[in-house]
Every structure is written in structure tokens, then in C-alpha cells.
Coordinates of C-alpha atoms and ligand atoms in Angstrom, one line a residue:
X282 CA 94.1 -40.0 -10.7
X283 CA 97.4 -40.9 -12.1
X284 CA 97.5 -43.9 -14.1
X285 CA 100.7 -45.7 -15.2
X286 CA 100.8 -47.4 -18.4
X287 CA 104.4 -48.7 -19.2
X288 CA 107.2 -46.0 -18.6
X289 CA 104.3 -43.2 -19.2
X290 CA 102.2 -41.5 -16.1
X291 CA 99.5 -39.3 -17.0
X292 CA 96.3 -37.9 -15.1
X293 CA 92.9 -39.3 -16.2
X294 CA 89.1 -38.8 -15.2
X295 CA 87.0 -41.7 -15.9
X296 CA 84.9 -39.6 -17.5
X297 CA 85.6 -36.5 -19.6
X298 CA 83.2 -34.9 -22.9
X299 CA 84.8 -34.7 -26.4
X300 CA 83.0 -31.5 -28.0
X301 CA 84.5 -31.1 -31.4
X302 CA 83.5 -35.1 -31.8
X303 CA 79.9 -34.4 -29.7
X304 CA 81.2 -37.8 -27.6
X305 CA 81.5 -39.1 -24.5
X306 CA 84.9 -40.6 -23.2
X307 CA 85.2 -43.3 -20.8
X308 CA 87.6 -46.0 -19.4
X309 CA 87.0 -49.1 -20.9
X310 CA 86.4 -50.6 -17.6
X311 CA 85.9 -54.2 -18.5
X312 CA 89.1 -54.7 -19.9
X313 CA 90.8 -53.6 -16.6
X314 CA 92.9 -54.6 -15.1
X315 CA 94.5 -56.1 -17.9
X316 CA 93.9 -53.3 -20.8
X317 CA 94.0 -49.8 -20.0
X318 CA 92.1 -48.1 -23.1
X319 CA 89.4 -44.9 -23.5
X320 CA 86.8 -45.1 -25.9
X321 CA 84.2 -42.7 -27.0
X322 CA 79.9 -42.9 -27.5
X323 CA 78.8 -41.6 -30.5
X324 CA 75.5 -40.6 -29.7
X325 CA 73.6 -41.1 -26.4
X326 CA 71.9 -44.1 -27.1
X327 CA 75.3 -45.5 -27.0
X328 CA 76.1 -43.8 -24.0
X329 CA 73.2 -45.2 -22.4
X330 CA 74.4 -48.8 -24.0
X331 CA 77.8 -48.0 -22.1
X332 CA 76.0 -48.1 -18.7
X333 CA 73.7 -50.8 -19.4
X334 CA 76.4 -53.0 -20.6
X335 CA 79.1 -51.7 -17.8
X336 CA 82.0 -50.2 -19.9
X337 CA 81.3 -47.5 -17.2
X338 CA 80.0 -48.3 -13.7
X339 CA 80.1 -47.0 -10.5
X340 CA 77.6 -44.3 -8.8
X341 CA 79.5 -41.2 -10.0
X342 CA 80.6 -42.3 -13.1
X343 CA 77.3 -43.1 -14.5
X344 CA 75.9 -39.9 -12.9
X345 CA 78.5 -38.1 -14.6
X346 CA 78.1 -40.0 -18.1
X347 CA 74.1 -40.1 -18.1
X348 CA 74.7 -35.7 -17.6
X349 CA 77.3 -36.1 -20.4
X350 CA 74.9 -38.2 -22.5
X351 CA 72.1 -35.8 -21.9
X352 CA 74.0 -33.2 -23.0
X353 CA 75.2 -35.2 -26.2
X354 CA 71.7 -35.7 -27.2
X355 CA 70.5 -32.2 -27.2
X356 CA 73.8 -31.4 -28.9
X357 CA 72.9 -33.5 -31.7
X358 CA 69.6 -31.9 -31.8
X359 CA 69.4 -29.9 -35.1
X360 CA 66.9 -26.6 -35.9
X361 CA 65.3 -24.5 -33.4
X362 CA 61.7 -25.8 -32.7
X363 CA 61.3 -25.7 -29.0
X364 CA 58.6 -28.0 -28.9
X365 CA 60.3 -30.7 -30.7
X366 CA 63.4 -30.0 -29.1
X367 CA 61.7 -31.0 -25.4
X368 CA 60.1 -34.0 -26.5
X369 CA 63.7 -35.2 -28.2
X370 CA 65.2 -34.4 -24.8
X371 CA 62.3 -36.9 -23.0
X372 CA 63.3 -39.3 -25.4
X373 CA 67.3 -39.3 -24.1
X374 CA 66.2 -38.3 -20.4
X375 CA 64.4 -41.7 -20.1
X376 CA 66.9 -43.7 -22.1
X377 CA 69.6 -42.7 -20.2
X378 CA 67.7 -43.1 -16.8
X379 CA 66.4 -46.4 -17.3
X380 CA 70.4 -47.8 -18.0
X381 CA 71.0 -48.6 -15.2
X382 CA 68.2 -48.9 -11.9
X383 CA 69.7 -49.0 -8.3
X384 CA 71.8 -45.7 -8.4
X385 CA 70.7 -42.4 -7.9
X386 CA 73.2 -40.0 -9.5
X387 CA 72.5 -40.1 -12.9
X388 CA 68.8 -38.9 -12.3
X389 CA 70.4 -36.5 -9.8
X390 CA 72.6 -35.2 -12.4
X391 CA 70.1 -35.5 -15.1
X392 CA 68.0 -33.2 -13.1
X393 CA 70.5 -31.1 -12.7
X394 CA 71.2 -30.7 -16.3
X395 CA 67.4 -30.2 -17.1
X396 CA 67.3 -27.4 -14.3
X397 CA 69.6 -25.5 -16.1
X398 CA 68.3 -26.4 -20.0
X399 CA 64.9 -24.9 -18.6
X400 CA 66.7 -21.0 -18.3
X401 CA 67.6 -20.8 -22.0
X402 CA 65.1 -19.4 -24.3
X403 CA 66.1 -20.8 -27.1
X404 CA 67.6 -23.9 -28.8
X405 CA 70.9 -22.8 -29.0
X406 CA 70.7 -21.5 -25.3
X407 CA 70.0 -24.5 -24.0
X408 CA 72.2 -26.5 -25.6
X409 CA 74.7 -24.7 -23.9
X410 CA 73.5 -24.5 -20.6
X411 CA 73.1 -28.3 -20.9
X412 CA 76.8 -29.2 -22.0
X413 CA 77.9 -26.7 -18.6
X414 CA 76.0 -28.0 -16.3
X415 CA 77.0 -31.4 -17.7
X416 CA 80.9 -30.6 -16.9
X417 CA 79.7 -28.4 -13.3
X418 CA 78.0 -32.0 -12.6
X419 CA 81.5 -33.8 -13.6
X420 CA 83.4 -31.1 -11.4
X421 CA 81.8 -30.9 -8.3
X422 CA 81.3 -35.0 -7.9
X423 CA 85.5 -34.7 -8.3
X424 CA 85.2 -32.1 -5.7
X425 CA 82.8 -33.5 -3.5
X426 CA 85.3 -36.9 -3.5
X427 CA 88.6 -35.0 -2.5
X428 CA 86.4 -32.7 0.5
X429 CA 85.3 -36.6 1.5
X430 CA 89.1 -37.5 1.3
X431 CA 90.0 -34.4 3.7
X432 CA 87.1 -35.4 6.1
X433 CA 87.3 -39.2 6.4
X434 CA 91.7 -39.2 6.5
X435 CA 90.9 -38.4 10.2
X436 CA 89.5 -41.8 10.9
X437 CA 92.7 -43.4 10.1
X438 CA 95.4 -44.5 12.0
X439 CA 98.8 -45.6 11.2
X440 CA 98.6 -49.4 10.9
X441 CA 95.4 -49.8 10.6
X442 CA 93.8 -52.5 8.4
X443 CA 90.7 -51.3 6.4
X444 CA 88.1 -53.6 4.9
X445 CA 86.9 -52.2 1.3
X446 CA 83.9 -53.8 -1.1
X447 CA 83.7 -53.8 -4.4
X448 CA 84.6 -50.4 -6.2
X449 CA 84.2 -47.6 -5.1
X450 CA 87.4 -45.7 -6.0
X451 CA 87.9 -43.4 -8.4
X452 CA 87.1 -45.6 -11.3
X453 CA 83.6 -45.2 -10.3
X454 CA 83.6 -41.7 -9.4
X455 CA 85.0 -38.6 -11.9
X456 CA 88.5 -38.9 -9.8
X457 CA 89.3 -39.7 -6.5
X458 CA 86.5 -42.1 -5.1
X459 CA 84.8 -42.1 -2.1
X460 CA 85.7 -44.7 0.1
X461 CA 88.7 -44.6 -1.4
X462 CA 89.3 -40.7 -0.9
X463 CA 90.0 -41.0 3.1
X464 CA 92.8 -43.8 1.9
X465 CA 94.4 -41.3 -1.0
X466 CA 94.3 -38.3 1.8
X467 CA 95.9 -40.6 4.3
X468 CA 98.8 -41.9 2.4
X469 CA 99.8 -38.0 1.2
X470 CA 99.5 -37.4 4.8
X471 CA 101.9 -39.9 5.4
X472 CA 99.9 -42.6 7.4
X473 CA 100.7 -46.1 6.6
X474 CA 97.9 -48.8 6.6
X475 CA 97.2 -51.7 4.7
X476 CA 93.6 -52.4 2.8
X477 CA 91.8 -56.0 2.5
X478 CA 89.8 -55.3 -1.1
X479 CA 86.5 -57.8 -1.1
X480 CA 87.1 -59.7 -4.3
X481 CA 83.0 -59.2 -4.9
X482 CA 81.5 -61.7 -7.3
X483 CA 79.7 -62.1 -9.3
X484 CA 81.7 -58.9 -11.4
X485 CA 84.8 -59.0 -9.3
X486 CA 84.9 -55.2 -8.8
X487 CA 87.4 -55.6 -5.7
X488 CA 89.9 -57.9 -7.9
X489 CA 89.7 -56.4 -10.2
X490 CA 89.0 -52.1 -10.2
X491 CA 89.9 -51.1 -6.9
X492 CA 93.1 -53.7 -6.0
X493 CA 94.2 -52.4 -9.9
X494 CA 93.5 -48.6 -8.4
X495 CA 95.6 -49.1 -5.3
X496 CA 98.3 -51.1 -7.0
X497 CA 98.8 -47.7 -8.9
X498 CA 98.8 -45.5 -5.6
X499 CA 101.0 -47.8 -4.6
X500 CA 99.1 -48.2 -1.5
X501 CA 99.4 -51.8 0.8
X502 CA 96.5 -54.4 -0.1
X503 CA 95.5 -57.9 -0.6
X504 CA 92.2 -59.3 -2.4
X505 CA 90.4 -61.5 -0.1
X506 CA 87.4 -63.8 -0.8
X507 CA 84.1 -62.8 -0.1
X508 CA 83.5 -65.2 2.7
X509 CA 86.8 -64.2 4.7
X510 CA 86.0 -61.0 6.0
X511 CA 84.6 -62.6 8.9
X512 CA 87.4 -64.7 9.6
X513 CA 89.5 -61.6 9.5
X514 CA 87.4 -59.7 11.8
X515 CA 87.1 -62.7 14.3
X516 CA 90.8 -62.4 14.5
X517 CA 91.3 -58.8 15.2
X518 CA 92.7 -58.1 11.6
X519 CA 90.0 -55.6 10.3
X520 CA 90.0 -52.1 12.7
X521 CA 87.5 -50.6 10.0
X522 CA 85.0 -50.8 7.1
X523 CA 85.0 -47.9 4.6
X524 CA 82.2 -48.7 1.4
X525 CA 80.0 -46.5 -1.1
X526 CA 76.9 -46.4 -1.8
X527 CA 74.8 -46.2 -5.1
X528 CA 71.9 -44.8 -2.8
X529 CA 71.6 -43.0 0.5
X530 CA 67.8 -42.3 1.9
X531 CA 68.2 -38.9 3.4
X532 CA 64.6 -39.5 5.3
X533 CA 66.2 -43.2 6.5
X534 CA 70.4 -43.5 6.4
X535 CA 69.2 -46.9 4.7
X536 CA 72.5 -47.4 1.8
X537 CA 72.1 -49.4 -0.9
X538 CA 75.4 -50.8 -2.1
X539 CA 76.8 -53.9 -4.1
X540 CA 75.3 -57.3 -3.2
X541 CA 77.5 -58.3 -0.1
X542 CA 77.3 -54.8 1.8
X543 CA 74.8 -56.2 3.9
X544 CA 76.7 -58.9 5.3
X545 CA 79.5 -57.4 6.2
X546 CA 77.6 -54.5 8.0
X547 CA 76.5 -57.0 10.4
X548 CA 79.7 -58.6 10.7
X549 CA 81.2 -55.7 11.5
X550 CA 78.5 -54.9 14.0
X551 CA 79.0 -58.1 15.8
X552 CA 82.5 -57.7 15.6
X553 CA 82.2 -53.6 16.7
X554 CA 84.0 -52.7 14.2
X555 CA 83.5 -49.5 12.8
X556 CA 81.4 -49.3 9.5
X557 CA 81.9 -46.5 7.5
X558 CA 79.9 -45.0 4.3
X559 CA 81.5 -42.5 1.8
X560 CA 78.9 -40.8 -0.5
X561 CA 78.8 -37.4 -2.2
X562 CA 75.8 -35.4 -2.1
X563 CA 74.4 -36.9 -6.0
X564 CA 73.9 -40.3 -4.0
X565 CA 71.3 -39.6 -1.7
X566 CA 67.4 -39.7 -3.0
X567 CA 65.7 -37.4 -0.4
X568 CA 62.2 -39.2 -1.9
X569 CA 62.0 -42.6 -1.1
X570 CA 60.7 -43.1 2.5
X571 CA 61.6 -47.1 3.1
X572 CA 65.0 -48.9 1.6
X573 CA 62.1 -51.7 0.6
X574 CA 61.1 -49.5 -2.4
X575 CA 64.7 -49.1 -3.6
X576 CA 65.1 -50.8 -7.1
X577 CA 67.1 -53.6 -7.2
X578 CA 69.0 -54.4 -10.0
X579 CA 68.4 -58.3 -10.9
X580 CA 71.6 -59.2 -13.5
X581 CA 72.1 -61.8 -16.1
X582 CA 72.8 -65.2 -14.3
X583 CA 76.2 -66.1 -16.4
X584 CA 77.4 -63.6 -14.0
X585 CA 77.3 -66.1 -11.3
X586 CA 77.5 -69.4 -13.0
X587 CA 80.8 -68.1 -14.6
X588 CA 83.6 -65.3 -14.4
X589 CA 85.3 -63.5 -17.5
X590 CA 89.3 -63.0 -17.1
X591 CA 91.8 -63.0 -19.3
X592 CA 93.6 -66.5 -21.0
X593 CA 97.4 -66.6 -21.3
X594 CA 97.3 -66.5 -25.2
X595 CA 100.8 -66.2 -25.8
X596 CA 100.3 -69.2 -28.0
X597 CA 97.3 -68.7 -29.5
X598 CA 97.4 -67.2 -33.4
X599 CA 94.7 -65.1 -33.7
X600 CA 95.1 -61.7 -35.6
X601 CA 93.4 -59.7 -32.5
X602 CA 95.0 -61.4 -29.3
X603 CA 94.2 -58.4 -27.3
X604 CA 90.3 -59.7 -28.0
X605 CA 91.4 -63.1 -27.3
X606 CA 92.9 -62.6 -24.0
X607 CA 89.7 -61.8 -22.6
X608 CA 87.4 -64.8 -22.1
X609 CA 84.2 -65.9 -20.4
X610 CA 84.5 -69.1 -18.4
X611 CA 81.9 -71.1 -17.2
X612 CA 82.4 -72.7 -13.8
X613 CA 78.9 -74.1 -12.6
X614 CA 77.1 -76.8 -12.9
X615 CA 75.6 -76.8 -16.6
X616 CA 72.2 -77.6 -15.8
X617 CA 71.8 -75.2 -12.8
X618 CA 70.6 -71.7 -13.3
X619 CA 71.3 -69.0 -10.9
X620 CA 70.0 -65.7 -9.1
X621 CA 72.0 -61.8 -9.5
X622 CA 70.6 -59.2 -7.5
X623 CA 73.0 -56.8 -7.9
X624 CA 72.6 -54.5 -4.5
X625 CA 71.7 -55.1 -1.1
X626 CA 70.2 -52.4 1.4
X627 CA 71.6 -52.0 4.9
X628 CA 69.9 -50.3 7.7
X629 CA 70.6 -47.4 9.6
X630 CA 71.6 -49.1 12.6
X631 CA 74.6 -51.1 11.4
X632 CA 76.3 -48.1 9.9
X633 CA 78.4 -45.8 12.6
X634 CA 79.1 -42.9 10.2
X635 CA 78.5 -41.4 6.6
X636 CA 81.3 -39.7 5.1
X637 CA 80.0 -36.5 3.0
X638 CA 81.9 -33.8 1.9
X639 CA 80.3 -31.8 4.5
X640 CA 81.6 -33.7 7.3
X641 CA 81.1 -37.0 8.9
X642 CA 77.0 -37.8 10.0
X643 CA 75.1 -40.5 11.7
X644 CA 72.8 -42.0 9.3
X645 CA 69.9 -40.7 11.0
X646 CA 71.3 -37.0 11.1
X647 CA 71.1 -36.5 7.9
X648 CA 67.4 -35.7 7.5
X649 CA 67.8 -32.7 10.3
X650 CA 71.3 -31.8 8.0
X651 CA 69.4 -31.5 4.9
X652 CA 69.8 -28.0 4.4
X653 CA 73.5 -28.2 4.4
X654 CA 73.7 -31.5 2.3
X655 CA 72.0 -30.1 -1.2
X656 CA 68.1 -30.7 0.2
X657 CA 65.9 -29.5 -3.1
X658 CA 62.7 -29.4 -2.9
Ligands
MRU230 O1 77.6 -52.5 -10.4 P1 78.6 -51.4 -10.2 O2 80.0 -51.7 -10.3 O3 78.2 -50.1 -11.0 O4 78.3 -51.1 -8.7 C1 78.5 -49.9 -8.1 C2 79.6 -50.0 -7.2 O5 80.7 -49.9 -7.6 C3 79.4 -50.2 -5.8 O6 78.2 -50.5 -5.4 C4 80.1 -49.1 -5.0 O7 80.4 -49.5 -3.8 C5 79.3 -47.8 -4.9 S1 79.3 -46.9 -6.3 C6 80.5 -45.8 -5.9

């Protein structure tokens, strides 16, 4: 998407491969939206650090980083003993697949990656194969957002008022988003609509990522607490839910989203609102049988007993004041601890449609669609 930085507008991917420098580039995404900077991994254990520690985030965007770093491992692979070779590649498989737990993309596009590696004969060969199936990976999740866009634009409505939670925009895709797409589509179609964005602590995705996105599309928003969706919807001022997902059972519709998904699924239901789910084909695990057995991410608790933002250092005197604008602030009790799962699972039942860039399915459809939704066995 376009960002705009000052006078200057310029297209960026959050994601993108450096191969004279062997790195991967990202959007520093912790600094948003207050610093808008790319840095680069130098090898994949720091790509895998990257996801771990959140400079990247987001479904597609680690998918598309953990395919990158994959690649960027074998890269750096030197001499042309197959044997060695594979077990290196174990090595930077697993590291970059235990990052992060709750989303299925980057072992979906790890797989991907590995499917290709394995029709090279040699070293060399595969090397290659790796670093292209790495950028087809990249492509088609950019691809799969804008057919998602073209798809779920038809569900809205001039003046509508759309709920959002946390980020699922393009920030956490390669471009675009997903529940973000149908909004992008809309607005170049001309519709006008306005978006609540779910602040969504403990990170503060909604505040900060997507409300920074849609600020730049110049499209009509407001941040909202958590805890006032409901009021909202009680009152007739939400007409429709659009979220992601960071895993889609194909055998179940169950989603796995951020922490808060859940609740406001069940609002909505008991509010009939329409909830909607936009996912590319990398986020559904056709394996898993019961949401139950989906991992949940459990995150540090100074998450929740505090919230980083930025200081108004205009009078401090330090010789980095871009580091010192960004601080950590505590705001709970001192002696309390605290609990961070960081997704929550919603059943089948309280979701009216998934957005795919196939079309639009009823969570349940999409076992008897898996042909046409990328089904491997
Ligand atoms: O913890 P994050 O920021 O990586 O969480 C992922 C998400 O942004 C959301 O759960 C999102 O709605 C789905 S990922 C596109």
C-alpha cells in the first residue's frame, strides 16, 4: 500500500527479500504509528527473532517472512553436500516454525518452500528453487488479499459502519489485508462508510496498526475501547463485523483470531449482526480436527499490566530521542501479576461468512470446497 511519510508517497510491502545483502526486510512495526522505518535480518535466526519479538506480526506477514527466512538460511548455506545441506535446512525449518505458535501460514509457506527445494538436485538448485518459491509465497498472499478485496466490497453499503479487531490490514499481510481488502475495494469503488477499529489490548494492534493504516487511505474511522463494541451494537451503530484469522480449520470453520474475537462474535450474534471472516488460502490448517487442539499463544504478562507508547520528549536531552520517545509504562497494581493468551477460538456457528479469494463460504462449506480452496494432501 501507499504510505505517506512527510511530503513523500511511496508503495511498500511489509515484507520484501534483499538478495545482494542475503536479508530479509520488514516494517519496523513496533515503532508505528509513530516511526515509519524498514530494517533488515541478517541471517534467519534473526528473522525468526523478528517474529518472536513482533517487529513483524500478523498471519501473512510472518508466513511470508518465515518463507523469506527459509530461504535466507539455505542461501547462506555454503558447499554442496546434500546431506548436510538438509539437516542445516531442519535446523532453520524448526527455528523459524517454533517463532511464533497460533498462526498457520508460516508452516504453510514453509511447506511450500520445502516442496519446491525437494525438485532440485543439487545444492545450488535448490537454493534457487527455495528463494522463488519464497517470493511466489509473497506474491500470491498479495494476490489472494486484493481477489478477497474484489469479493467481500460486495457486502458493503454506503453508510455503513463496520466493526474491525485488531490488525488485520495490510501491515499484517504482504499488501492489502484481509479484512481490510473489502474496505480498500469499497472506497475505490466509491462507497462511503465509516470503521470503529477495536483498540485490542494488551498490544494495541487496532490503535495503533490498523487506525495508522486507514488514517493513510484516508478512509473514515475511530478507535474504540474494547468493551464498547457492545454498546455500539446495542444502539444500532455497528451494521457489520469484518476480522482475520491466524487459523481457519477447513474440517470445522472454527477461526482462531486475537484475544477478543470471541466476544465480539457473540455480540454480534445476539445483536444479528453480520460476522464476517477474511482469510487467504495460507490460513487454513486442513489437519486439526477440534479448535481445542489449536495452540494458543500464552504472552509475557507486562503486556497486560502495562502499555508501551511514545513520551512527548521534546524536553528531554538525550542524544537518541527517537529511542527515547518510545517507553514502557506500567499501569497495574505492582504486586499483581497477570494472564496473556494471545488468541481466542470462535465456533462455526457465530460466524455468517468467510471471505476467501475464492468467494464468500459458510464456515462449514469449506470442507465440501476443499478442492477449490488449495486442499493438499
Ligand atoms: O499478535 P499478532 O498481531 O501477530 O496477531 C495477529 C493478528 O494481527 C490478528 O489476530 C489478525 O486479526 C489476524 S492476522 C491477519
Amino acid at each position: 500500500m501507499n504510505v505517506t511519510v512527510g511530503q513523500r508517497t511511496e508503495h511498500f510491502r511489509t515484507v520484501t527479500f534483499d538478495t545482494a545483502k542475503n536479508s530479509v526486510r520488514l516494517i519496523e512495526q513496533r515503532l508505528l504509528p509513530h516511526e515509519f522505518k524498514i530494517v533488515g535480518t541478517k541471517n534467519f535466526r534473526e528473522t525468526a527473532a523478528a517474529i518472536t519479538d513482533m517487529i513483524v506480526r500478523g498471519a501473512g506477514a510472518i508466513g511470508a517472512t518465515a518463507a523469506y527466512g527459509l530461504a535466507q538460511g539455505a542461501l547462506a548455506f555454503r558447499g554442496g553436500d546434500l546431506e548436510k545441506f538438509s539437516s542445516h535446512i531442519k535446523t532453520v525449518y524448526q527455528t523459524l516454525a517454533d517463532a511464533r505458535p497460533t498462526a498457520v501460514d508460516p508452516v504453510n509457506a514453509m511447506n511450500d518452500v520445502m516442496r519446491e527445494m525437494a525438485r532440485g538436485e543439487t545444492v545450488a538448485e535448490k537454493q534457487s528453487l527455495a528463494l522463488a518459491a519464497a517470493e511466489e509465497f509473497a506474491n500470491e498472499d498479495a494476490r489472494h488479499c486484493e481477489e478477497i478485496g474484489q469479493h467481500g466490497a460486495k457486502l458493503i453499503r454506503n453508510g455503513m459502519k463496520i466493526l474491525t479487531h485488531c490488525n488485520a490490514g495490510w501491515l499484517a499481510f504482504v499488501d492489502i489485508g484481509t479484512a481490510t481488502a473489502p474496505m480498500y475495494a469499497a472506497q475505490s469503488q466509491g462507497k462511503k462508510f465509516h470503521v470503529f477499529c477495536d483498540e485490542t489490548r494488551p498490544r494495541s494492534q487496532g490503535a495503533t496498526l490498523t487506525a495508522w493504516e486507514l488514517a493513510q487511505q484516508k478512509i473514515s474511522h475511530q478507535i474504540i475501547a474494547d468493551n464498547a463494541a457492545g454498546h455500539l451494537m446495542q444502539r444500532g451503530e455497528i451494521d457489520m463485523v469484518i476480522v482475520g484469522s491466524d487459523r481457519t480449520l477447513g474440517r470445522t470453520g472454527e477461526v482462531a483470531n486475537k484475544i477478543g474475537t470471541y466476544t465480539k462474535a457473540v455480540l454480534a450474534a445476539r445483536h444479528k449482526i453480520p460476522f464476517y471472516v477474511a482469510i487467504p488460502l495460507s490460513t487454513i490448517d486442513w489437519n486439526l480436527k477440534r479448535g481445542f487442539d489449536i495452540p494458543i499463544e500464552e504472552r509475557g504478562e507486562s503486556e497486560v499490566l502495562g502499555a508501551w507508547g511514545i513520551i512527548d520528549n521534546s524536553k528531554l536531552k538525550t542524544q537518541n530521542s527517537k529511542l527515547a520517545q518510545r517507553a514502557y509504562i506500567r499501569v497495574a497494581n505492582p504486586t499483581s501479576g497477570a494472564r496473556n493468551p494471545g488468541f481466542d477460538v470462535t465456533p462455526a456457528e457465530l460466524i455468517t461468512g468467510i471471505i476467501t479469494p475464492v468467494g464468500i463460504f459458510k464456515p462449514k462449506e469449506l470442507w465440501h470446497r476443499r478442492h477449490e480452496l488449495g486442499f493438499q494432501k
